[in-house]
Coordinates of C-alpha atoms and ligand atoms in Angstrom, one line a residue:
M633 CA 104.9 115.0 113.3
K634 CA 101.6 113.7 113.7
A635 CA 99.7 116.8 114.0
S636 CA 96.5 115.6 115.6
T637 CA 98.3 114.4 118.8
S638 CA 99.9 117.5 119.2
K639 CA 98.6 119.7 122.1
S640 CA 100.9 122.6 121.9
R641 CA 100.6 123.2 118.0
V642 CA 101.0 126.9 117.4
I643 CA 99.8 128.1 114.1
N644 CA 102.0 130.8 112.6
N645 CA 99.9 133.0 110.3
Y646 CA 101.3 134.0 106.6
K647 CA 101.5 137.9 106.7
G648 CA 102.8 140.4 104.1
T649 CA 102.6 140.6 100.4
E650 CA 104.1 137.1 99.4
L651 CA 101.7 134.8 97.8
H652 CA 102.1 131.2 99.2
A653 CA 99.0 129.6 97.0
K654 CA 98.3 129.9 93.4
G655 CA 96.1 132.9 93.8
W656 CA 95.1 135.5 96.4
I657 CA 91.7 133.9 96.9
Q658 CA 92.9 130.6 97.8
E659 CA 95.6 132.3 99.7
A660 CA 92.8 134.7 101.6
A661 CA 90.8 130.9 103.0
L662 CA 94.2 129.8 104.0
R663 CA 95.4 133.0 106.0
M664 CA 91.4 133.4 107.3
L665 CA 91.4 129.5 108.4
M666 CA 94.8 130.3 109.9
N667 CA 93.5 133.4 111.6
N668 CA 90.7 131.7 112.9
L669 CA 92.9 129.5 114.8
D670 CA 95.5 132.1 116.0
Q671 CA 96.5 132.0 119.4
E672 CA 95.4 135.6 120.0
V673 CA 92.0 134.9 118.2
A674 CA 90.7 131.4 118.8
E675 CA 89.3 130.3 122.7
R676 CA 91.0 126.8 122.6
P677 CA 93.2 126.7 119.1
E678 CA 94.8 123.4 120.5
D679 CA 91.7 121.6 119.9
L680 CA 90.7 123.7 116.8
V681 CA 87.9 125.6 118.7
V682 CA 87.5 128.8 117.7
Y683 CA 84.4 130.1 119.9
G684 CA 80.8 129.5 121.1
G685 CA 81.6 126.1 122.7
I686 CA 82.8 123.6 120.2
G687 CA 82.6 125.9 117.1
K688 CA 85.7 124.5 115.1
A689 CA 87.5 125.6 112.0
A690 CA 88.6 122.0 110.9
R691 CA 87.6 118.5 112.0
N692 CA 90.8 117.4 113.4
W693 CA 94.3 118.3 112.5
E694 CA 94.5 115.7 109.8
S695 CA 91.8 117.4 108.2
Y696 CA 93.4 120.9 108.9
D697 CA 96.7 119.7 107.4
A698 CA 94.8 118.2 104.1
I699 CA 92.7 121.7 104.2
V700 CA 95.8 123.7 104.1
K701 CA 97.7 121.6 101.5
S702 CA 94.7 121.8 99.1
L703 CA 94.5 125.5 99.4
L704 CA 98.4 125.6 98.5
E705 CA 97.8 123.7 95.4
L706 CA 94.4 124.9 94.3
E707 CA 94.1 126.3 90.8
N708 CA 92.3 129.5 89.6
D709 CA 89.7 127.5 88.1
E710 CA 89.1 124.8 90.8
T711 CA 86.6 124.5 93.8
L712 CA 87.7 123.0 97.1
L713 CA 84.4 121.3 99.0
I714 CA 84.4 120.9 102.6
Q715 CA 82.2 118.5 104.6
S716 CA 82.0 119.4 108.3
G717 CA 85.4 120.6 108.6
K718 CA 87.2 117.7 106.3
P719 CA 88.2 118.4 102.6
V720 CA 86.4 116.0 100.8
A721 CA 86.8 117.1 96.9
I722 CA 88.3 119.3 94.6
F723 CA 86.3 120.0 91.1
K724 CA 87.1 122.1 88.2
S725 CA 84.8 124.8 88.1
H726 CA 85.5 128.3 86.4
K727 CA 87.6 131.4 87.6
D728 CA 84.5 133.3 89.0
A729 CA 83.2 130.3 91.1
P730 CA 83.8 130.2 94.6
R731 CA 87.1 128.8 95.3
V732 CA 85.6 126.9 98.3
L733 CA 82.0 125.7 99.1
L734 CA 81.7 124.5 102.8
A735 CA 78.8 122.5 104.2
N736 CA 79.1 121.9 108.2
S737 CA 77.0 120.2 110.9
N738 CA 73.9 120.0 108.5
L739 CA 71.4 117.1 109.6
V740 CA 68.4 115.9 107.9
P741 CA 65.7 117.3 110.2
A742 CA 64.3 114.5 112.2
W743 CA 67.9 113.7 113.0
A744 CA 68.7 117.3 113.9
N745 CA 69.6 116.9 117.5
W746 CA 72.6 117.1 119.7
E747 CA 72.3 113.5 120.7
H748 CA 73.0 112.4 117.1
F749 CA 75.2 115.1 116.2
H750 CA 77.4 114.0 119.2
E751 CA 77.3 110.2 117.9
L752 CA 78.5 111.3 114.8
D753 CA 81.3 113.5 116.0
K754 CA 82.5 111.0 118.3
K755 CA 82.8 108.6 115.2
G756 CA 84.7 111.4 113.3
L757 CA 82.0 112.0 110.8
M758 CA 80.9 115.7 112.1
M759 CA 82.0 119.1 113.3
Y760 CA 80.2 121.6 114.9
G761 CA 81.0 124.7 112.6
Q762 CA 79.3 127.3 114.8
M763 CA 78.7 130.6 112.2
T764 CA 82.0 132.0 111.5
A765 CA 84.2 129.1 113.0
G766 CA 83.5 126.7 110.7
S767 CA 83.5 129.4 107.7
W768 CA 86.8 131.2 108.8
I769 CA 85.6 134.6 108.8
Y770 CA 85.9 134.8 112.6
I771 CA 87.8 138.1 113.7
G772 CA 88.0 137.7 117.5
T773 CA 85.6 139.8 119.8
Q774 CA 85.5 142.3 117.7
G775 CA 83.3 140.6 115.3
I776 CA 80.7 140.8 117.8
V777 CA 81.3 144.1 119.5
Q778 CA 79.5 146.4 117.0
G779 CA 76.2 144.3 117.1
T780 CA 76.4 144.3 120.9
Y781 CA 76.9 147.8 121.0
E782 CA 74.3 148.8 118.8
T783 CA 71.9 146.2 121.0
F784 CA 72.7 148.2 124.1
A785 CA 72.5 151.4 122.2
E786 CA 68.9 151.1 121.1
L787 CA 67.8 149.5 124.4
A788 CA 69.0 152.6 125.7
R789 CA 67.1 154.9 123.3
Q790 CA 63.9 152.8 124.1
E791 CA 64.4 152.8 127.6
F792 CA 67.0 155.2 129.1
S793 CA 66.5 158.4 126.9
G794 CA 69.7 157.3 124.9
S795 CA 72.3 156.5 127.2
L796 CA 73.1 153.3 129.9
K797 CA 74.5 156.3 132.0
H798 CA 73.7 155.6 135.7
T799 CA 72.5 152.1 135.0
I800 CA 73.7 148.6 135.7
T801 CA 73.7 145.9 133.4
L802 CA 74.0 142.5 134.9
T803 CA 75.1 139.4 132.4
A804 CA 76.9 136.2 132.1
G805 CA 79.6 134.5 129.7
L806 CA 82.6 136.5 128.8
G807 CA 83.6 134.2 126.1
G808 CA 84.3 134.5 122.5
M809 CA 81.2 136.6 121.8
G810 CA 80.0 137.3 125.1
G811 CA 83.1 139.0 126.2
A812 CA 82.3 142.0 123.9
Q813 CA 79.4 142.5 126.2
P814 CA 81.3 144.9 128.8
L815 CA 82.7 146.8 126.4
A816 CA 79.5 147.4 124.4
V817 CA 77.9 148.4 127.7
T818 CA 80.8 150.7 129.0
M819 CA 80.8 152.4 125.4
N820 CA 77.2 153.3 126.0
D821 CA 78.5 154.8 129.4
G822 CA 76.9 152.1 131.5
V823 CA 77.9 149.8 134.5
C824 CA 78.5 146.3 133.4
L825 CA 78.7 143.3 135.9
A826 CA 79.8 140.0 134.3
I827 CA 79.8 136.7 135.7
D828 CA 82.2 133.8 134.3
V829 CA 82.9 130.6 136.0
D830 CA 86.1 130.5 134.1
E831 CA 88.8 133.0 135.7
T832 CA 90.8 132.6 132.4
R833 CA 88.1 134.1 130.5
I834 CA 87.9 137.1 132.6
D835 CA 91.7 137.5 132.4
R836 CA 91.5 137.4 128.5
R837 CA 89.0 140.3 128.4
I838 CA 91.0 142.4 130.7
E839 CA 94.3 141.6 128.8
T840 CA 92.3 142.9 125.8
A841 CA 90.9 145.9 127.4
Y842 CA 87.1 144.5 126.8
L843 CA 86.9 144.5 130.6
D844 CA 88.3 147.0 133.7
V845 CA 88.5 144.8 136.9
K846 CA 87.8 141.1 138.3
T847 CA 86.7 140.1 141.7
S848 CA 85.6 136.8 143.2
N849 CA 83.6 138.6 145.8
L850 CA 80.1 139.3 145.1
E851 CA 79.8 141.8 147.9
E852 CA 82.7 144.0 146.5
A853 CA 81.3 143.5 142.8
I854 CA 78.1 144.9 143.9
N855 CA 79.7 147.7 145.6
L856 CA 81.7 148.6 143.0
A857 CA 78.8 148.4 140.4
K858 CA 76.7 150.8 143.0
E859 CA 79.5 153.2 143.2
A860 CA 80.2 153.6 139.6
K861 CA 76.3 153.9 138.6
K862 CA 75.7 156.4 141.3
A863 CA 78.8 158.3 139.9
G864 CA 77.6 157.9 136.3
R865 CA 81.0 156.4 135.7
P866 CA 81.5 153.8 132.9
L867 CA 82.9 150.3 134.7
S868 CA 83.0 146.8 133.9
I869 CA 83.4 144.3 136.5
G870 CA 84.0 140.7 135.9
L871 CA 83.0 138.4 138.8
I872 CA 84.1 134.8 138.7
G873 CA 81.3 132.5 139.7
N874 CA 78.5 130.4 138.3
A875 CA 75.5 132.5 137.1
A876 CA 72.9 130.2 138.0
E877 CA 74.1 130.0 141.9
I878 CA 75.0 134.0 142.1
L879 CA 71.8 135.1 140.6
P880 CA 69.3 133.8 143.1
I881 CA 71.9 135.1 145.8
M882 CA 71.5 138.6 144.5
I883 CA 67.8 138.3 144.6
E884 CA 67.9 137.1 148.2
K885 CA 70.4 140.0 149.0
G886 CA 67.9 142.5 147.5
F887 CA 70.1 143.6 144.5
N888 CA 68.5 144.1 141.2
P889 CA 70.3 145.4 138.0
D890 CA 68.6 147.8 135.5
V891 CA 69.2 145.6 132.4
L892 CA 69.8 141.9 132.7
T893 CA 70.7 139.2 129.8
D894 CA 73.0 136.3 129.7
Q895 CA 75.5 134.8 127.0
T896 CA 76.7 131.7 128.9
S897 CA 77.1 129.1 126.1
A898 CA 73.7 127.4 126.9
H899 CA 73.2 126.4 123.4
D900 CA 75.4 123.6 124.3
P901 CA 74.3 121.9 127.5
L902 CA 77.0 119.5 127.4
N903 CA 80.1 121.7 126.3
G904 CA 79.0 125.0 126.5
Y905 CA 77.6 125.5 130.0
V906 CA 78.7 124.9 133.8
P907 CA 76.3 123.4 136.0
I908 CA 75.7 124.6 139.5
G909 CA 78.1 123.4 142.2
F910 CA 80.8 122.2 139.6
S911 CA 84.3 123.9 139.4
L912 CA 85.8 123.6 135.9
E913 CA 87.8 120.7 136.3
E914 CA 84.9 118.6 138.2
A915 CA 82.9 119.5 135.2
A916 CA 85.1 118.2 132.9
T917 CA 85.4 114.9 134.5
L918 CA 81.9 114.7 134.7
R919 CA 81.5 115.6 131.1
K920 CA 83.8 112.9 130.1
E921 CA 82.7 110.2 132.7
N922 CA 79.0 110.6 132.5
P923 CA 77.8 113.2 129.8
S924 CA 74.0 112.3 130.0
K925 CA 74.4 113.3 133.8
Y926 CA 76.3 116.4 132.7
V927 CA 73.5 117.5 130.3
K928 CA 70.7 116.5 133.0
L929 CA 72.4 118.9 135.8
S930 CA 73.4 121.4 133.2
K931 CA 69.7 122.0 132.1
Q932 CA 68.4 122.0 135.4
S933 CA 70.7 124.9 136.4
M934 CA 69.6 126.8 133.1
A935 CA 66.4 126.6 134.4
I936 CA 67.1 127.9 138.0
H937 CA 69.2 130.6 135.7
V938 CA 66.1 131.8 133.7
K939 CA 63.9 131.4 136.9
A940 CA 66.1 133.9 138.5
M941 CA 66.2 136.0 135.4
L942 CA 62.1 136.0 135.4
T943 CA 62.3 137.1 139.0
M944 CA 64.7 140.2 138.4
Q945 CA 62.6 140.9 135.4
Q946 CA 59.3 141.1 137.5
K947 CA 61.3 143.5 139.8
G948 CA 61.8 145.8 137.2
A949 CA 65.1 144.9 135.1
I950 CA 65.0 145.4 131.3
T951 CA 65.6 141.9 130.3
F952 CA 66.4 140.2 127.2
D953 CA 67.8 136.6 125.7
Y954 CA 71.1 137.1 124.1
G955 CA 71.0 134.4 121.6
N956 CA 72.1 131.6 123.1
N957 CA 68.6 129.5 123.4
I958 CA 68.6 129.4 127.3
R959 CA 64.8 130.3 127.2
Q960 CA 63.9 127.0 125.0
V961 CA 66.0 124.8 127.4
A962 CA 64.3 126.5 130.5
K963 CA 60.9 126.0 128.9
D964 CA 61.6 122.3 128.2
E965 CA 62.5 122.1 132.0
G966 CA 58.9 123.1 133.0
I967 CA 59.8 126.9 133.2
E968 CA 56.5 127.6 131.4
N969 CA 56.9 131.3 131.2
A970 CA 60.5 131.1 129.9
F971 CA 59.5 133.5 127.0
D972 CA 58.1 136.2 128.9
F973 CA 61.5 138.1 128.1
P974 CA 62.0 138.9 124.5
G975 CA 64.8 137.9 122.2
F976 CA 67.4 140.6 121.2
V977 CA 66.4 140.4 117.5
P978 CA 63.0 141.3 117.7
A979 CA 63.7 143.8 120.7
Y980 CA 66.3 145.9 119.1
I981 CA 68.0 144.5 115.9
R982 CA 64.9 143.8 113.0
P983 CA 64.8 147.5 111.9
L984 CA 68.5 147.2 110.9
F985 CA 68.0 144.0 109.0
C986 CA 65.0 145.5 107.1
E987 CA 67.5 147.9 105.5
G988 CA 70.3 145.1 104.7
K989 CA 72.4 146.0 107.7
G990 CA 74.2 143.4 109.8
P991 CA 77.8 142.4 111.0
F992 CA 79.8 143.3 107.8
R993 CA 83.4 143.2 108.2
W994 CA 86.6 143.3 106.4
A995 CA 90.4 142.0 107.5
A996 CA 93.8 142.8 106.0
L997 CA 95.5 140.0 104.7
S998 CA 98.8 141.9 104.8
G999 CA 98.6 141.8 108.9
D1000 CA 99.2 145.8 108.6
P1001 CA 97.2 147.5 110.9
E1002 CA 98.0 150.6 108.6
D1003 CA 95.9 149.0 106.0
I1004 CA 92.8 149.0 108.3
R1005 CA 93.6 152.7 109.4
K1006 CA 93.9 153.5 105.6
I1007 CA 90.3 152.0 105.1
D1008 CA 88.8 153.6 108.2
E1009 CA 90.1 157.2 106.9
V1010 CA 88.4 156.7 103.7
L1011 CA 85.4 155.5 105.0
L1012 CA 85.2 158.3 107.3
R1013 CA 85.6 160.7 104.4
E1014 CA 83.0 158.9 101.9
F1015 CA 80.5 158.2 104.3
K1016 CA 80.8 161.6 106.2
D1017 CA 77.0 162.1 106.3
D1018 CA 76.4 158.9 108.4
E1019 CA 76.8 160.4 111.6
H1020 CA 76.0 157.3 113.4
L1021 CA 78.6 155.1 111.4
C1022 CA 81.4 157.7 111.8
K1023 CA 80.6 157.8 115.4
W1024 CA 81.4 154.1 115.6
V1025 CA 84.2 153.7 113.5
R1026 CA 86.3 156.6 115.5
M1027 CA 85.1 154.9 118.8
A1028 CA 86.3 151.3 117.4
Q1029 CA 89.6 153.0 116.4
E1030 CA 90.3 154.4 119.8
K1031 CA 89.0 151.4 122.1
I1032 CA 89.2 148.2 120.1
S1033 CA 92.7 146.3 119.9
F1034 CA 93.1 143.9 117.0
Q1035 CA 93.2 140.1 117.3
G1036 CA 95.2 138.4 114.9
L1037 CA 94.8 140.0 111.2
P1038 CA 93.5 143.6 111.8
A1039 CA 90.1 143.8 111.1
R1040 CA 87.2 146.1 111.1
I1041 CA 83.6 145.5 112.0
C1042 CA 80.9 147.6 110.5
W1043 CA 77.1 147.4 110.5
L1044 CA 76.7 148.5 106.6
G1045 CA 73.2 148.0 104.8
Y1046 CA 72.2 147.5 101.3
G1047 CA 74.0 149.7 98.5
D1048 CA 76.6 150.9 101.0
R1049 CA 78.3 147.6 101.2
A1050 CA 78.6 147.5 97.5
R1051 CA 79.9 151.0 97.5
L1052 CA 82.6 150.1 100.0
G1053 CA 83.5 147.0 98.3
K1054 CA 84.5 149.0 95.3
I1055 CA 86.3 151.8 97.2
I1056 CA 88.2 149.1 98.9
N1057 CA 89.1 146.9 95.6
D1058 CA 90.6 150.5 94.3
M1059 CA 92.6 151.0 97.1
V1060 CA 94.3 147.4 96.4
A1061 CA 94.7 148.0 92.7
S1062 CA 96.2 151.4 93.5
G1063 CA 98.5 149.9 96.1
E1064 CA 97.0 152.0 98.6
V1065 CA 96.7 149.2 101.0
S1066 CA 99.6 146.7 100.8
A1067 CA 97.8 143.4 100.1
P1068 CA 94.3 142.3 99.2
I1069 CA 91.4 142.7 101.7
V1070 CA 89.1 140.1 102.8
I1071 CA 85.3 141.2 102.9
G1072 CA 82.6 139.0 104.8
R1073 CA 80.0 138.8 107.6
D1074 CA 78.9 137.0 110.4
H1075 CA 75.9 134.4 109.7
L1076 CA 73.9 136.4 112.1
D1077 CA 73.0 138.8 109.3
A1078 CA 69.8 140.3 107.5
G1079 CA 69.0 137.4 105.0
S1080 CA 71.5 134.7 105.8
V1081 CA 69.4 133.0 108.7
A1082 CA 66.6 131.0 109.9
S1083 CA 66.6 130.7 113.5
P1084 CA 63.1 130.8 115.4
N1085 CA 64.5 131.5 119.0
R1086 CA 66.9 134.2 117.6
E1087 CA 67.1 136.2 114.1
T1088 CA 63.9 135.2 112.9
E1089 CA 62.1 135.0 116.3
G1090 CA 58.2 136.3 115.9
M1091 CA 58.5 137.2 112.3
K1092 CA 55.4 139.2 111.3
D1093 CA 53.9 136.7 109.2
G1094 CA 54.9 133.8 111.4
S1095 CA 57.5 132.6 108.7
D1096 CA 60.1 131.9 111.6
A1097 CA 61.2 128.4 110.9
V1098 CA 61.2 128.7 107.1
S1099 CA 64.6 128.1 106.1
D1100 CA 64.7 128.5 102.2
W1101 CA 65.9 131.9 103.0
P1102 CA 69.6 131.1 103.9
I1103 CA 69.9 128.5 101.2
L1104 CA 68.8 130.8 98.5
N1105 CA 71.4 133.4 100.0
A1106 CA 73.9 131.0 99.9
M1107 CA 73.0 129.8 96.4
I1108 CA 73.0 133.4 95.0
N1109 CA 76.2 134.4 96.2
A1110 CA 77.9 131.3 95.0
V1111 CA 76.3 132.2 91.9
G1112 CA 77.5 135.6 92.0
G1113 CA 81.1 134.6 92.4
A1114 CA 81.8 134.7 96.6
S1115 CA 85.2 133.7 97.0
W1116 CA 83.7 130.9 99.7
V1117 CA 80.2 130.2 100.5
S1118 CA 79.0 128.3 103.3
L1119 CA 75.8 126.6 104.6
H1120 CA 75.6 125.5 108.3
H1121 CA 73.3 123.8 110.9
G1122 CA 72.5 124.9 114.4
G1123 CA 74.8 127.8 114.9
G1124 CA 74.3 130.1 118.0
V1125 CA 71.6 128.2 119.2
G1126 CA 72.3 124.9 118.9
M1127 CA 71.3 121.5 116.9
G1128 CA 67.9 121.6 115.5
Y1129 CA 67.3 125.4 116.2
S1130 CA 69.2 127.2 113.3
Q1131 CA 70.2 127.0 109.6
H1132 CA 72.3 129.8 108.0
S1133 CA 74.5 130.5 105.3
G1134 CA 78.0 132.4 105.2
M1135 CA 79.8 134.3 102.2
V1136 CA 83.4 135.8 101.9
I1137 CA 84.7 137.8 99.3
V1138 CA 88.2 139.1 98.3
A1139 CA 89.1 142.5 97.2
D1140 CA 92.5 141.6 95.0
G1141 CA 92.4 144.7 93.1
T1142 CA 91.6 143.1 89.8
K1143 CA 89.0 143.7 87.3
D1144 CA 87.2 140.4 87.9
A1145 CA 86.8 141.2 91.7
D1146 CA 85.5 144.5 91.0
I1147 CA 82.5 142.8 89.1
R1148 CA 82.1 140.0 91.8
L1149 CA 82.1 142.4 94.6
Q1150 CA 79.2 144.4 93.0
R1151 CA 77.1 141.5 92.4
V1152 CA 77.7 140.0 95.7
L1153 CA 77.7 142.8 97.9
T1154 CA 74.4 143.4 96.3
T1155 CA 72.5 140.1 96.5
D1156 CA 73.9 139.5 99.9
P1157 CA 72.5 142.4 102.0
G1158 CA 69.6 142.3 99.0
M1159 CA 68.4 138.8 100.5
G1160 CA 68.1 140.4 103.9
V1161 CA 65.6 143.4 102.5
V1162 CA 63.8 140.9 100.4
R1163 CA 63.3 138.4 103.3
H1164 CA 61.9 141.0 105.8
A1165 CA 59.9 143.0 102.8
D1166 CA 58.1 139.5 102.1
A1167 CA 57.3 139.2 105.6
G1168 CA 55.6 142.3 105.5
Y1169 CA 57.7 144.9 107.3
E1170 CA 57.1 148.3 106.2
L1171 CA 60.8 149.4 106.5
A1172 CA 61.9 146.6 104.4
I1173 CA 59.2 147.2 101.9
K1174 CA 60.1 150.9 101.6
T1175 CA 63.6 150.0 101.1
A1176 CA 63.2 147.6 98.5
R1177 CA 61.2 150.3 96.6
E1178 CA 63.5 152.9 97.0
K1179 CA 66.6 150.8 96.0
G1180 CA 64.8 149.4 93.4
I1181 CA 65.2 145.7 94.2
K1182 CA 62.7 143.4 91.9
M1183 CA 60.4 141.6 93.8
P1184 CA 57.9 140.4 91.6
M1185 CA 54.9 140.1 94.0
L1186 CA 55.6 143.0 96.2
N1187 CA 53.1 145.3 95.0
Q1188 CA 50.3 142.3 95.2
Ligands
NAD665 P1 82.1 130.6 124.6 O1 81.6 129.4 124.6 O2 83.3 131.0 124.1 O3 81.6 131.4 126.1 C1 80.8 131.0 126.9 C2 81.3 131.3 128.6 O4 80.3 131.0 129.3 C3 82.5 130.7 129.0 O5 83.4 131.6 129.0 C4 82.0 129.9 130.1 O6 82.9 129.9 131.1 C5 80.9 130.8 130.6 N1 79.9 129.9 131.3 C6 79.3 128.7 131.2 N2 78.6 128.3 131.9 C7 78.2 129.2 132.8 C8 77.7 129.6 134.3 N3 76.9 128.4 134.4 N4 78.0 130.8 134.6 C9 78.7 131.7 134.4 N5 79.6 131.3 133.3 C10 79.3 130.1 132.6 O7 80.6 131.1 123.7 P2 80.6 132.8 122.9 O8 81.2 132.9 121.6 O9 81.2 133.6 123.9 O10 78.9 132.6 122.7 C11 78.1 132.8 124.0 C12 76.7 132.4 123.5 O11 76.0 133.4 122.9 C13 76.5 131.0 122.9 O12 75.4 130.4 123.0 C14 76.6 131.7 121.4 O13 75.7 130.8 120.3 C15 75.7 132.9 121.8 N6 76.0 134.0 120.8 C16 75.5 135.1 120.6 C17 75.5 136.2 119.7 C18 74.9 137.4 119.6 O14 74.9 138.2 118.7 N7 74.2 137.5 120.7 C19 76.4 135.9 118.6 C20 77.1 134.5 118.9 C21 76.8 133.7 119.8

């Protein structure tokens, strides 16, 4: 069967303790690639799309098949090279080297725009890797839910004395990442009104218990939200519609939320954002028949969307950009004050980055939820003094349903990541968990991304656009023996606006893994501390000093 033509192709991931590849690291890469494309995990697996607009796991089905074959045959002293989702070479390396190195969507800076990318994509020469799509460590909406929870928790601390109770958060976009918003808001005891133009996305969030109810009636949505706010009852409401159309109507009706943000796929005006006045089918037709008209209309709609957000901000809504680059598009479209509301990183997340904290996660290759539960229990015991962390793990156990391979997201920082890595490897070695565990993180981490409109917005020393940092991060993680390392461009905010790196490391219970885990789980968050200390953040400088990180010029 020619896989590329098969629309109905369903990937059945390997589970259990039986090895199919020649080592657990290759097996891990294989299972995580398949997991990214699992029906429960990916947004459009039939097109190899995992999340975030057109973020893909492999360039096309031929490439996917060749990657699977390569991983099955890969020796324990070889390294497979992936160029934008296509396997291009296998070289002899050594046992501690990464088994896979991936470079996705990278373009020389002067060519780094969507137009050039689409030309290459059309010719079959490129793929959009987003962040964890092309680097095979996406774990479903759970991967973002703690970051979203931490963002809203910090907002609640700064603005509402610690809780979102009796507040309404208005947002849009219930896709792979944005779908975490309603649960993160209700976990903080608030009410969430979330607009999405695609009813199937809303249904999916209801099925997985990220969202409570849906309606297509604006009046009903507002009333439900107001009632729940008054009663101080957490509730999330999915409203079917186009945000750029609905926000201005809300303003006309005199409705203003307490908190306002947006996670439509605005980073990609062609494949991510739906312009005003178009049904999904009409949008799909125009996208195909007249892409430049589509992009024009899409950008105009984003400008209207941001203008409405600015009006709501002026009327008192705490407003922030949620990492989709919508402010930049609006500014390019003539909304001069588009950057009047801040990005979520400088507003709420940067102090965590200063301690090397970020979206760390692990997944059970066995497919057995019991393995994750056992690690949860050990974590709760070993980190019992960290109240915030323990609260998170208990809440996650209760409220988060697994998608694909069971996994846990946990924002750990410098020191704690290496400590947990050792604990997990020991658990694999002793047979306490039934198969090796994959440990990794999002690219949206402390020291692995340069993205001036998002993770590195408003850096203290003005170094927002310096992308040496993610490159150094990838290199030191590869040297340290990460199992696979990736270097991407354009994730989160789109082509031309970001460069970032990923790392994944497998705890297979061996002594070699012990050494590699200590190295990589130290250098990786260490880069976060160093990047922020170098930029002059006091907390990062303090962390570097306390933890004894060697920075030759820190004292000058
Ligand atoms: P996705 O493509 O899976 O989902 C986007 C959703 O937006 C879809 O459900 C789509 O129907 C909806 N949408 C598009 N246009 C709309 C409109 N005009 N009105 C209402 N709904 C509309 O993307 P995702 O993975 O959820 O990511 C969303 C955005 O957030 C991306 O730009 C992504 O880069 C960014 N992002 C943010 C973070 C973060 O931590 N904040 C992390 C990763 C990604």
